Amino acid sequence: MKRTVTRHTRDRIEAVFRQLDYEVLGPIYCHEGGEEFWRAKRISSQRLGLKIATALLRRLKSGGRSLYVGAGVAELPALLAETLELDRSVEAYTLRRREVRILNRACRSMPVRFVAKDALTALGSFDHLWMVSVLNDPETYPNLSPLSYGRADPLSFDPGRFTVERGSVRRLVDRCMKNLTRPGLITTSTEEVQWIAEWCHRHRIPYRVERRSYPTALVGDPLCFIRIEERGKSRG
């Protein structure tokens, strides 16, 4: 049976979006023109977020546990759909402390809480990993990100700093992947698939990248799903 986001859950998601403090969120997401940014993105982030949430509901089992790395406004529909529709447990991590306060205030009546910590501190196992626009974030990885997108400047590129950033990304991927049960599901951007694939190849873990991708409202990279299989199974 195909699952979808019910009207009740949609109403609760819309209620959370209405309670967000967009005046404070503006400069967090956009250095200039934050108010205009949210006027343009608020509705589309809900609409596209609901499409991704529906896709997730059709791939996840009830009662599982998800780890969200770098979670923010865009992740709200998926987080709320998981908890309200499938009775799943979710761990949402981000380093943006101001945003955490705003998100938790808006979600105070919901079964979702954001944590202002590094995802490396997450404990326990989970069957779904959400890692979208984290491994190529230009603020966190200013040297790695432009290389990922093919925009690195050969005159200013710093290979030493890139090596440090690459090591940081690999540590994050390694920690998260080791805590992912198999079979498991990963939601990531198409630009970040290579990091997951590289880890799987090194550990000889079979995986399958689904062909369909989903557009996003706040980041330019489309989303896709990766299925991590049990060791010994073919990628098919």
mmCIF file with all atom_site columns, C-alpha atoms in Angstrom, residues 4-208:
data_model
loop_
_atom_site.group_PDB
_atom_site.id
_atom_site.type_symbol
_atom_site.label_atom_id
_atom_site.label_alt_id
_atom_site.label_comp_id
_atom_site.label_asym_id
_atom_site.label_entity_id
_atom_site.label_seq_id
_atom_site.pdbx_PDB_ins_code
_atom_site.Cartn_x
_atom_site.Cartn_y
_atom_site.Cartn_z
_atom_site.occupancy
_atom_site.B_iso_or_equiv
_atom_site.pdbx_formal_charge
_atom_site.auth_seq_id
_atom_site.auth_comp_id
_atom_site.auth_asym_id
_atom_site.auth_atom_id
_atom_site.pdbx_PDB_model_num
ATOM 1   C CA . THR A 1 4   ? 0.965  9.543  1.684   1.00 0.00 ? 4   THR A CA 1
ATOM 2   C CA . VAL A 1 5   ? 0.999  12.510 4.045   1.00 0.00 ? 5   VAL A CA 1
ATOM 3   C CA . THR A 1 6   ? -2.484 12.805 5.558   1.00 0.00 ? 6   THR A CA 1
ATOM 4   C CA . ARG A 1 7   ? -4.437 16.041 5.729   1.00 0.00 ? 7   ARG A CA 1
ATOM 5   C CA . HIS A 1 8   ? -4.022 16.094 9.510   1.00 0.00 ? 8   HIS A CA 1
ATOM 6   C CA . THR A 1 9   ? -0.235 15.966 9.228   1.00 0.00 ? 9   THR A CA 1
ATOM 7   C CA . ARG A 1 10  ? -0.242 18.557 6.448   1.00 0.00 ? 10  ARG A CA 1
ATOM 8   C CA . ASP A 1 11  ? -2.208 20.914 8.691   1.00 0.00 ? 11  ASP A CA 1
ATOM 9   C CA . ARG A 1 12  ? 0.288  20.454 11.517  1.00 0.00 ? 12  ARG A CA 1
ATOM 10  C CA . ILE A 1 13  ? 3.223  21.081 9.180   1.00 0.00 ? 13  ILE A CA 1
ATOM 11  C CA . GLU A 1 14  ? 1.580  24.264 7.920   1.00 0.00 ? 14  GLU A CA 1
ATOM 12  C CA . ALA A 1 15  ? 0.996  25.344 11.522  1.00 0.00 ? 15  ALA A CA 1
ATOM 13  C CA . VAL A 1 16  ? 4.705  24.945 12.307  1.00 0.00 ? 16  VAL A CA 1
ATOM 14  C CA . PHE A 1 17  ? 5.692  26.992 9.254   1.00 0.00 ? 17  PHE A CA 1
ATOM 15  C CA . ARG A 1 18  ? 3.298  29.770 10.350  1.00 0.00 ? 18  ARG A CA 1
ATOM 16  C CA . GLN A 1 19  ? 4.963  29.902 13.763  1.00 0.00 ? 19  GLN A CA 1
ATOM 17  C CA . LEU A 1 20  ? 8.520  30.254 12.461  1.00 0.00 ? 20  LEU A CA 1
ATOM 18  C CA . ASP A 1 21  ? 10.222 33.588 13.083  1.00 0.00 ? 21  ASP A CA 1
ATOM 19  C CA . TYR A 1 22  ? 11.224 34.477 9.522   1.00 0.00 ? 22  TYR A CA 1
ATOM 20  C CA . GLU A 1 23  ? 12.665 37.815 10.561  1.00 0.00 ? 23  GLU A CA 1
ATOM 21  C CA . VAL A 1 24  ? 15.343 36.026 12.578  1.00 0.00 ? 24  VAL A CA 1
ATOM 22  C CA . LEU A 1 25  ? 15.707 33.213 10.050  1.00 0.00 ? 25  LEU A CA 1
ATOM 23  C CA . GLY A 1 26  ? 16.391 35.704 7.255   1.00 0.00 ? 26  GLY A CA 1
ATOM 24  C CA . PRO A 1 27  ? 20.031 36.538 8.053   1.00 0.00 ? 27  PRO A CA 1
ATOM 25  C CA . ILE A 1 28  ? 20.735 32.913 9.058   1.00 0.00 ? 28  ILE A CA 1
ATOM 26  C CA . TYR A 1 29  ? 19.920 31.693 5.560   1.00 0.00 ? 29  TYR A CA 1
ATOM 27  C CA . CYS A 1 30  ? 20.775 34.774 3.529   1.00 0.00 ? 30  CYS A CA 1
ATOM 28  C CA . HIS A 1 31  ? 23.355 37.453 4.330   1.00 0.00 ? 31  HIS A CA 1
ATOM 29  C CA . GLU A 1 32  ? 21.359 40.064 2.419   1.00 0.00 ? 32  GLU A CA 1
ATOM 30  C CA . GLY A 1 33  ? 17.675 40.171 1.549   1.00 0.00 ? 33  GLY A CA 1
ATOM 31  C CA . GLY A 1 34  ? 16.590 37.548 4.066   1.00 0.00 ? 34  GLY A CA 1
ATOM 32  C CA . GLU A 1 35  ? 12.984 38.748 4.188   1.00 0.00 ? 35  GLU A CA 1
ATOM 33  C CA . GLU A 1 36  ? 12.671 38.598 0.393   1.00 0.00 ? 36  GLU A CA 1
ATOM 34  C CA . PHE A 1 37  ? 14.301 35.171 0.443   1.00 0.00 ? 37  PHE A CA 1
ATOM 35  C CA . TRP A 1 38  ? 11.638 33.697 2.717   1.00 0.00 ? 38  TRP A CA 1
ATOM 36  C CA . ARG A 1 39  ? 8.788  35.400 0.914   1.00 0.00 ? 39  ARG A CA 1
ATOM 37  C CA . ALA A 1 40  ? 9.953  33.578 -2.204  1.00 0.00 ? 40  ALA A CA 1
ATOM 38  C CA . LYS A 1 41  ? 10.863 30.248 -0.571  1.00 0.00 ? 41  LYS A CA 1
ATOM 39  C CA . ARG A 1 42  ? 8.353  29.707 2.231   1.00 0.00 ? 42  ARG A CA 1
ATOM 40  C CA . ILE A 1 43  ? 5.559  28.154 0.161   1.00 0.00 ? 43  ILE A CA 1
ATOM 41  C CA . SER A 1 44  ? 7.853  26.189 -2.138  1.00 0.00 ? 44  SER A CA 1
ATOM 42  C CA . SER A 1 45  ? 9.789  24.749 0.796   1.00 0.00 ? 45  SER A CA 1
ATOM 43  C CA . GLN A 1 46  ? 6.530  23.363 2.197   1.00 0.00 ? 46  GLN A CA 1
ATOM 44  C CA . ARG A 1 47  ? 5.306  22.068 -1.157  1.00 0.00 ? 47  ARG A CA 1
ATOM 45  C CA . LEU A 1 48  ? 8.527  20.372 -2.215  1.00 0.00 ? 48  LEU A CA 1
ATOM 46  C CA . GLY A 1 49  ? 9.170  19.219 1.348   1.00 0.00 ? 49  GLY A CA 1
ATOM 47  C CA . LEU A 1 50  ? 5.830  17.404 1.367   1.00 0.00 ? 50  LEU A CA 1
ATOM 48  C CA . LYS A 1 51  ? 6.711  15.613 -1.870  1.00 0.00 ? 51  LYS A CA 1
ATOM 49  C CA . ILE A 1 52  ? 9.970  14.400 -0.346  1.00 0.00 ? 52  ILE A CA 1
ATOM 50  C CA . ALA A 1 53  ? 8.159  13.442 2.866   1.00 0.00 ? 53  ALA A CA 1
ATOM 51  C CA . THR A 1 54  ? 5.707  11.319 0.859   1.00 0.00 ? 54  THR A CA 1
ATOM 52  C CA . ALA A 1 55  ? 8.608  9.604  -0.904  1.00 0.00 ? 55  ALA A CA 1
ATOM 53  C CA . LEU A 1 56  ? 10.186 8.862  2.471   1.00 0.00 ? 56  LEU A CA 1
ATOM 54  C CA . LEU A 1 57  ? 6.993  7.408  3.923   1.00 0.00 ? 57  LEU A CA 1
ATOM 55  C CA . ARG A 1 58  ? 6.914  4.910  1.067   1.00 0.00 ? 58  ARG A CA 1
ATOM 56  C CA . ARG A 1 59  ? 10.449 3.770  1.832   1.00 0.00 ? 59  ARG A CA 1
ATOM 57  C CA . LEU A 1 60  ? 10.614 3.705  5.629   1.00 0.00 ? 60  LEU A CA 1
ATOM 58  C CA . LYS A 1 61  ? 9.123  1.272  8.109   1.00 0.00 ? 61  LYS A CA 1
ATOM 59  C CA . SER A 1 62  ? 7.098  2.241  11.162  1.00 0.00 ? 62  SER A CA 1
ATOM 60  C CA . GLY A 1 63  ? 8.803  2.546  14.518  1.00 0.00 ? 63  GLY A CA 1
ATOM 61  C CA . GLY A 1 64  ? 12.352 3.011  13.178  1.00 0.00 ? 64  GLY A CA 1
ATOM 62  C CA . ARG A 1 65  ? 14.892 5.724  13.953  1.00 0.00 ? 65  ARG A CA 1
ATOM 63  C CA . SER A 1 66  ? 16.346 8.441  11.712  1.00 0.00 ? 66  SER A CA 1
ATOM 64  C CA . LEU A 1 67  ? 19.392 10.660 12.050  1.00 0.00 ? 67  LEU A CA 1
ATOM 65  C CA . TYR A 1 68  ? 19.153 14.086 10.396  1.00 0.00 ? 68  TYR A CA 1
ATOM 66  C CA . VAL A 1 69  ? 22.499 15.828 9.918   1.00 0.00 ? 69  VAL A CA 1
ATOM 67  C CA . GLY A 1 70  ? 22.409 19.594 9.380   1.00 0.00 ? 70  GLY A CA 1
ATOM 68  C CA . ALA A 1 71  ? 18.638 19.742 9.807   1.00 0.00 ? 71  ALA A CA 1
ATOM 69  C CA . GLY A 1 72  ? 16.761 23.026 9.381   1.00 0.00 ? 72  GLY A CA 1
ATOM 70  C CA . VAL A 1 73  ? 13.573 24.530 8.004   1.00 0.00 ? 73  VAL A CA 1
ATOM 71  C CA . ALA A 1 74  ? 13.654 22.444 4.811   1.00 0.00 ? 74  ALA A CA 1
ATOM 72  C CA . GLU A 1 75  ? 13.662 19.214 6.825   1.00 0.00 ? 75  GLU A CA 1
ATOM 73  C CA . LEU A 1 76  ? 10.507 20.024 8.819   1.00 0.00 ? 76  LEU A CA 1
ATOM 74  C CA . PRO A 1 77  ? 7.995  18.259 6.502   1.00 0.00 ? 77  PRO A CA 1
ATOM 75  C CA . ALA A 1 78  ? 10.042 15.045 6.460   1.00 0.00 ? 78  ALA A CA 1
ATOM 76  C CA . LEU A 1 79  ? 10.731 15.096 10.206  1.00 0.00 ? 79  LEU A CA 1
ATOM 77  C CA . LEU A 1 80  ? 7.108  15.702 11.109  1.00 0.00 ? 80  LEU A CA 1
ATOM 78  C CA . ALA A 1 81  ? 5.771  13.177 8.600   1.00 0.00 ? 81  ALA A CA 1
ATOM 79  C CA . GLU A 1 82  ? 8.077  10.476 9.968   1.00 0.00 ? 82  GLU A CA 1
ATOM 80  C CA . THR A 1 83  ? 6.997  11.033 13.560  1.00 0.00 ? 83  THR A CA 1
ATOM 81  C CA . LEU A 1 84  ? 3.287  11.663 12.972  1.00 0.00 ? 84  LEU A CA 1
ATOM 82  C CA . GLU A 1 85  ? 2.622  9.102  10.246  1.00 0.00 ? 85  GLU A CA 1
ATOM 83  C CA . LEU A 1 86  ? 5.034  6.289  11.115  1.00 0.00 ? 86  LEU A CA 1
ATOM 84  C CA . ASP A 1 87  ? 5.622  6.824  14.838  1.00 0.00 ? 87  ASP A CA 1
ATOM 85  C CA . ARG A 1 88  ? 9.362  6.961  14.190  1.00 0.00 ? 88  ARG A CA 1
ATOM 86  C CA . SER A 1 89  ? 12.036 8.452  16.416  1.00 0.00 ? 89  SER A CA 1
ATOM 87  C CA . VAL A 1 90  ? 14.111 11.252 14.864  1.00 0.00 ? 90  VAL A CA 1
ATOM 88  C CA . GLU A 1 91  ? 17.391 12.860 15.932  1.00 0.00 ? 91  GLU A CA 1
ATOM 89  C CA . ALA A 1 92  ? 17.880 16.276 14.281  1.00 0.00 ? 92  ALA A CA 1
ATOM 90  C CA . TYR A 1 93  ? 21.327 17.871 14.583  1.00 0.00 ? 93  TYR A CA 1
ATOM 91  C CA . THR A 1 94  ? 22.579 21.269 13.437  1.00 0.00 ? 94  THR A CA 1
ATOM 92  C CA . LEU A 1 95  ? 25.324 23.652 14.523  1.00 0.00 ? 95  LEU A CA 1
ATOM 93  C CA . ARG A 1 96  ? 23.137 26.754 14.048  1.00 0.00 ? 96  ARG A CA 1
ATOM 94  C CA . ARG A 1 97  ? 22.153 27.510 17.644  1.00 0.00 ? 97  ARG A CA 1
ATOM 95  C CA . ARG A 1 98  ? 19.892 30.456 16.827  1.00 0.00 ? 98  ARG A CA 1
ATOM 96  C CA . GLU A 1 99  ? 17.981 28.385 14.319  1.00 0.00 ? 99  GLU A CA 1
ATOM 97  C CA . VAL A 1 100 ? 17.596 25.548 16.835  1.00 0.00 ? 100 VAL A CA 1
ATOM 98  C CA . ARG A 1 101 ? 15.845 27.904 19.257  1.00 0.00 ? 101 ARG A CA 1
ATOM 99  C CA . ILE A 1 102 ? 13.455 29.097 16.542  1.00 0.00 ? 102 ILE A CA 1
ATOM 100 C CA . LEU A 1 103 ? 12.713 25.585 15.288  1.00 0.00 ? 103 LEU A CA 1
ATOM 101 C CA . ASN A 1 104 ? 12.119 24.130 18.750  1.00 0.00 ? 104 ASN A CA 1
ATOM 102 C CA . ARG A 1 105 ? 9.840  27.031 19.657  1.00 0.00 ? 105 ARG A CA 1
ATOM 103 C CA . ALA A 1 106 ? 7.750  26.406 16.537  1.00 0.00 ? 106 ALA A CA 1
ATOM 104 C CA . CYS A 1 107 ? 7.733  22.626 17.201  1.00 0.00 ? 107 CYS A CA 1
ATOM 105 C CA . ARG A 1 108 ? 6.978  22.850 20.924  1.00 0.00 ? 108 ARG A CA 1
ATOM 106 C CA . SER A 1 109 ? 3.717  20.885 20.536  1.00 0.00 ? 109 SER A CA 1
ATOM 107 C CA . MET A 1 110 ? 5.250  18.361 18.110  1.00 0.00 ? 110 MET A CA 1
ATOM 108 C CA . PRO A 1 111 ? 7.258  15.157 18.758  1.00 0.00 ? 111 PRO A CA 1
ATOM 109 C CA . VAL A 1 112 ? 10.362 16.731 17.185  1.00 0.00 ? 112 VAL A CA 1
ATOM 110 C CA . ARG A 1 113 ? 13.325 18.431 18.871  1.00 0.00 ? 113 ARG A CA 1
ATOM 111 C CA . PHE A 1 114 ? 16.438 19.886 17.259  1.00 0.00 ? 114 PHE A CA 1
ATOM 112 C CA . VAL A 1 115 ? 19.851 19.577 18.926  1.00 0.00 ? 115 VAL A CA 1
ATOM 113 C CA . ALA A 1 116 ? 22.574 22.215 18.598  1.00 0.00 ? 116 ALA A CA 1
ATOM 114 C CA . LYS A 1 117 ? 25.445 19.721 18.465  1.00 0.00 ? 117 LYS A CA 1
ATOM 115 C CA . ASP A 1 118 ? 27.751 18.066 15.989  1.00 0.00 ? 118 ASP A CA 1
ATOM 116 C CA . ALA A 1 119 ? 26.185 14.904 14.531  1.00 0.00 ? 119 ALA A CA 1
ATOM 117 C CA . LEU A 1 120 ? 29.390 13.091 15.509  1.00 0.00 ? 120 LEU A CA 1
ATOM 118 C CA . THR A 1 121 ? 27.990 13.061 19.050  1.00 0.00 ? 121 THR A CA 1
ATOM 119 C CA . ALA A 1 122 ? 24.869 11.090 18.015  1.00 0.00 ? 122 ALA A CA 1
ATOM 120 C CA . LEU A 1 123 ? 24.598 7.747  19.793  1.00 0.00 ? 123 LEU A CA 1
ATOM 121 C CA . GLY A 1 124 ? 22.871 4.509  18.917  1.00 0.00 ? 124 GLY A CA 1
ATOM 122 C CA . SER A 1 125 ? 21.870 2.949  15.626  1.00 0.00 ? 125 SER A CA 1
ATOM 123 C CA . PHE A 1 126 ? 19.339 4.092  13.037  1.00 0.00 ? 126 PHE A CA 1
ATOM 124 C CA . ASP A 1 127 ? 17.882 2.763  9.797   1.00 0.00 ? 127 ASP A CA 1
ATOM 125 C CA . HIS A 1 128 ? 17.681 6.086  7.924   1.00 0.00 ? 128 HIS A CA 1
ATOM 126 C CA . LEU A 1 129 ? 20.285 8.791  7.477   1.00 0.00 ? 129 LEU A CA 1
ATOM 127 C CA . TRP A 1 130 ? 19.369 12.253 6.150   1.00 0.00 ? 130 TRP A CA 1
ATOM 128 C CA . MET A 1 131 ? 22.460 14.131 5.011   1.00 0.00 ? 131 MET A CA 1
ATOM 129 C CA . VAL A 1 132 ? 21.586 16.856 2.500   1.00 0.00 ? 132 VAL A CA 1
ATOM 130 C CA . SER A 1 133 ? 23.944 19.654 1.424   1.00 0.00 ? 133 SER A CA 1
ATOM 131 C CA . VAL A 1 134 ? 26.161 18.977 4.430   1.00 0.00 ? 134 VAL A CA 1
ATOM 132 C CA . LEU A 1 135 ? 29.272 17.435 2.904   1.00 0.00 ? 135 LEU A CA 1
ATOM 133 C CA . ASN A 1 136 ? 29.614 20.223 0.338   1.00 0.00 ? 136 ASN A CA 1
ATOM 134 C CA . ASP A 1 137 ? 28.440 23.151 2.481   1.00 0.00 ? 137 ASP A CA 1
ATOM 135 C CA . PRO A 1 138 ? 30.457 26.240 1.425   1.00 0.00 ? 138 PRO A CA 1
ATOM 136 C CA . GLU A 1 139 ? 30.425 27.760 4.932   1.00 0.00 ? 139 GLU A CA 1
ATOM 137 C CA . THR A 1 140 ? 31.770 24.633 6.606   1.00 0.00 ? 140 THR A CA 1
ATOM 138 C CA . TYR A 1 141 ? 34.037 23.505 3.766   1.00 0.00 ? 141 TYR A CA 1
ATOM 139 C CA . PRO A 1 142 ? 35.095 26.628 1.833   1.00 0.00 ? 142 PRO A CA 1
ATOM 140 C CA . ASN A 1 143 ? 37.900 24.819 -0.006  1.00 0.00 ? 143 ASN A CA 1
ATOM 141 C CA . LEU A 1 144 ? 36.204 21.511 -0.657  1.00 0.00 ? 144 LEU A CA 1
ATOM 142 C CA . SER A 1 145 ? 32.843 22.904 -1.786  1.00 0.00 ? 145 SER A CA 1
ATOM 143 C CA . PRO A 1 146 ? 33.953 24.804 -4.926  1.00 0.00 ? 146 PRO A CA 1
ATOM 144 C CA . LEU A 1 147 ? 35.987 21.799 -6.025  1.00 0.00 ? 147 LEU A CA 1
ATOM 145 C CA . SER A 1 148 ? 32.899 19.581 -5.613  1.00 0.00 ? 148 SER A CA 1
ATOM 146 C CA . TYR A 1 149 ? 30.945 21.844 -7.939  1.00 0.00 ? 149 TYR A CA 1
ATOM 147 C CA . GLY A 1 150 ? 33.780 22.335 -10.424 1.00 0.00 ? 150 GLY A CA 1
ATOM 148 C CA . ARG A 1 151 ? 34.207 26.012 -9.502  1.00 0.00 ? 151 ARG A CA 1
ATOM 149 C CA . ALA A 1 152 ? 37.580 25.928 -7.752  1.00 0.00 ? 152 ALA A CA 1
ATOM 150 C CA . ASP A 1 153 ? 39.943 28.792 -8.623  1.00 0.00 ? 153 ASP A CA 1
ATOM 151 C CA . PRO A 1 154 ? 43.402 27.342 -9.406  1.00 0.00 ? 154 PRO A CA 1
ATOM 152 C CA . LEU A 1 155 ? 45.049 30.594 -8.277  1.00 0.00 ? 155 LEU A CA 1
ATOM 153 C CA . SER A 1 156 ? 43.491 30.664 -4.806  1.00 0.00 ? 156 SER A CA 1
ATOM 154 C CA . PHE A 1 157 ? 42.831 26.973 -4.164  1.00 0.00 ? 157 PHE A CA 1
ATOM 155 C CA . ASP A 1 158 ? 44.582 25.778 -0.993  1.00 0.00 ? 158 ASP A CA 1
ATOM 156 C CA . PRO A 1 159 ? 45.365 22.028 -1.234  1.00 0.00 ? 159 PRO A CA 1
ATOM 157 C CA . GLY A 1 160 ? 46.439 21.889 2.415   1.00 0.00 ? 160 GLY A CA 1
ATOM 158 C CA . ARG A 1 161 ? 43.124 23.196 3.727   1.00 0.00 ? 161 ARG A CA 1
ATOM 159 C CA . PHE A 1 162 ? 41.267 21.001 1.251   1.00 0.00 ? 162 PHE A CA 1
ATOM 160 C CA . THR A 1 163 ? 43.013 17.926 2.684   1.00 0.00 ? 163 THR A CA 1
ATOM 161 C CA . VAL A 1 164 ? 41.931 18.909 6.198   1.00 0.00 ? 164 VAL A CA 1
ATOM 162 C CA . GLU A 1 165 ? 38.326 19.452 5.091   1.00 0.00 ? 165 GLU A CA 1
ATOM 163 C CA . ARG A 1 166 ? 38.262 16.173 3.180   1.00 0.00 ? 166 ARG A CA 1
ATOM 164 C CA . GLY A 1 167 ? 39.414 14.381 6.315   1.00 0.00 ? 167 GLY A CA 1
ATOM 165 C CA . SER A 1 168 ? 36.623 16.039 8.302   1.00 0.00 ? 168 SER A CA 1
ATOM 166 C CA . VAL A 1 169 ? 34.007 14.937 5.764   1.00 0.00 ? 169 VAL A CA 1
ATOM 167 C CA . ARG A 1 170 ? 35.302 11.377 5.762   1.00 0.00 ? 170 ARG A CA 1
ATOM 168 C CA . ARG A 1 171 ? 35.168 11.213 9.574   1.00 0.00 ? 171 ARG A CA 1
ATOM 169 C CA . LEU A 1 172 ? 31.561 12.393 9.567   1.00 0.00 ? 172 LEU A CA 1
ATOM 170 C CA . VAL A 1 173 ? 30.543 9.925  6.861   1.00 0.00 ? 173 VAL A CA 1
ATOM 171 C CA . ASP A 1 174 ? 32.405 7.101  8.586   1.00 0.00 ? 174 ASP A CA 1
ATOM 172 C CA . ARG A 1 175 ? 30.742 7.742  11.958  1.00 0.00 ? 175 ARG A CA 1
ATOM 173 C CA . CYS A 1 176 ? 27.258 8.009  10.491  1.00 0.00 ? 176 CYS A CA 1
ATOM 174 C CA . MET A 1 177 ? 27.599 5.021  8.182   1.00 0.00 ? 177 MET A CA 1
ATOM 175 C CA . LYS A 1 178 ? 28.901 2.781  10.964  1.00 0.00 ? 178 LYS A CA 1
ATOM 176 C CA . ASN A 1 179 ? 25.737 3.520  12.974  1.00 0.00 ? 179 ASN A CA 1
ATOM 177 C CA . LEU A 1 180 ? 23.407 2.839  10.032  1.00 0.00 ? 180 LEU A CA 1
ATOM 178 C CA . THR A 1 181 ? 21.788 -0.586 10.216  1.00 0.00 ? 181 THR A CA 1
ATOM 179 C CA . ARG A 1 182 ? 21.714 -2.744 7.110   1.00 0.00 ? 182 ARG A CA 1
ATOM 180 C CA . PRO A 1 183 ? 19.595 -2.756 5.131   1.00 0.00 ? 183 PRO A CA 1
ATOM 181 C CA . GLY A 1 184 ? 19.269 1.005  5.519   1.00 0.00 ? 184 GLY A CA 1
ATOM 182 C CA . LEU A 1 185 ? 18.236 4.116  3.634   1.00 0.00 ? 185 LEU A CA 1
ATOM 183 C CA . ILE A 1 186 ? 20.105 7.363  2.982   1.00 0.00 ? 186 ILE A CA 1
ATOM 184 C CA . THR A 1 187 ? 18.570 10.617 1.797   1.00 0.00 ? 187 THR A CA 1
ATOM 185 C CA . THR A 1 188 ? 21.217 12.892 0.314   1.00 0.00 ? 188 THR A CA 1
ATOM 186 C CA . SER A 1 189 ? 21.860 15.320 -2.521  1.00 0.00 ? 189 SER A CA 1
ATOM 187 C CA . THR A 1 190 ? 23.018 14.041 -5.879  1.00 0.00 ? 190 THR A CA 1
ATOM 188 C CA . GLU A 1 191 ? 26.269 15.976 -5.359  1.00 0.00 ? 191 GLU A CA 1
ATOM 189 C CA . GLU A 1 192 ? 27.052 14.063 -2.164  1.00 0.00 ? 192 GLU A CA 1
ATOM 190 C CA . VAL A 1 193 ? 26.447 10.544 -3.452  1.00 0.00 ? 193 VAL A CA 1
ATOM 191 C CA . GLN A 1 194 ? 30.150 10.149 -4.219  1.00 0.00 ? 194 GLN A CA 1
ATOM 192 C CA . TRP A 1 195 ? 31.074 10.339 -0.514  1.00 0.00 ? 195 TRP A CA 1
ATOM 193 C CA . ILE A 1 196 ? 28.627 7.576  0.408   1.00 0.00 ? 196 ILE A CA 1
ATOM 194 C CA . ALA A 1 197 ? 29.685 5.468  -2.568  1.00 0.00 ? 197 ALA A CA 1
ATOM 195 C CA . GLU A 1 198 ? 33.364 5.880  -1.682  1.00 0.00 ? 198 GLU A CA 1
ATOM 196 C CA . TRP A 1 199 ? 32.702 4.671  1.872   1.00 0.00 ? 199 TRP A CA 1
ATOM 197 C CA . CYS A 1 200 ? 30.714 1.677  0.632   1.00 0.00 ? 200 CYS A CA 1
ATOM 198 C CA . HIS A 1 201 ? 33.452 0.699  -1.813  1.00 0.00 ? 201 HIS A CA 1
ATOM 199 C CA . ARG A 1 202 ? 36.114 0.893  0.898   1.00 0.00 ? 202 ARG A CA 1
ATOM 200 C CA . HIS A 1 203 ? 34.067 -1.273 3.258   1.00 0.00 ? 203 HIS A CA 1
ATOM 201 C CA . ARG A 1 204 ? 32.734 -3.584 0.525   1.00 0.00 ? 204 ARG A CA 1
ATOM 202 C CA . ILE A 1 205 ? 29.154 -2.770 1.381   1.00 0.00 ? 205 ILE A CA 1
ATOM 203 C CA . PRO A 1 206 ? 26.686 -3.100 -1.524  1.00 0.00 ? 206 PRO A CA 1
ATOM 204 C CA . TYR A 1 207 ? 24.500 -0.095 -2.269  1.00 0.00 ? 207 TYR A CA 1
ATOM 205 C CA . ARG A 1 208 ? 22.031 1.093  -4.876  1.00 0.00 ? 208 ARG A CA 1
#
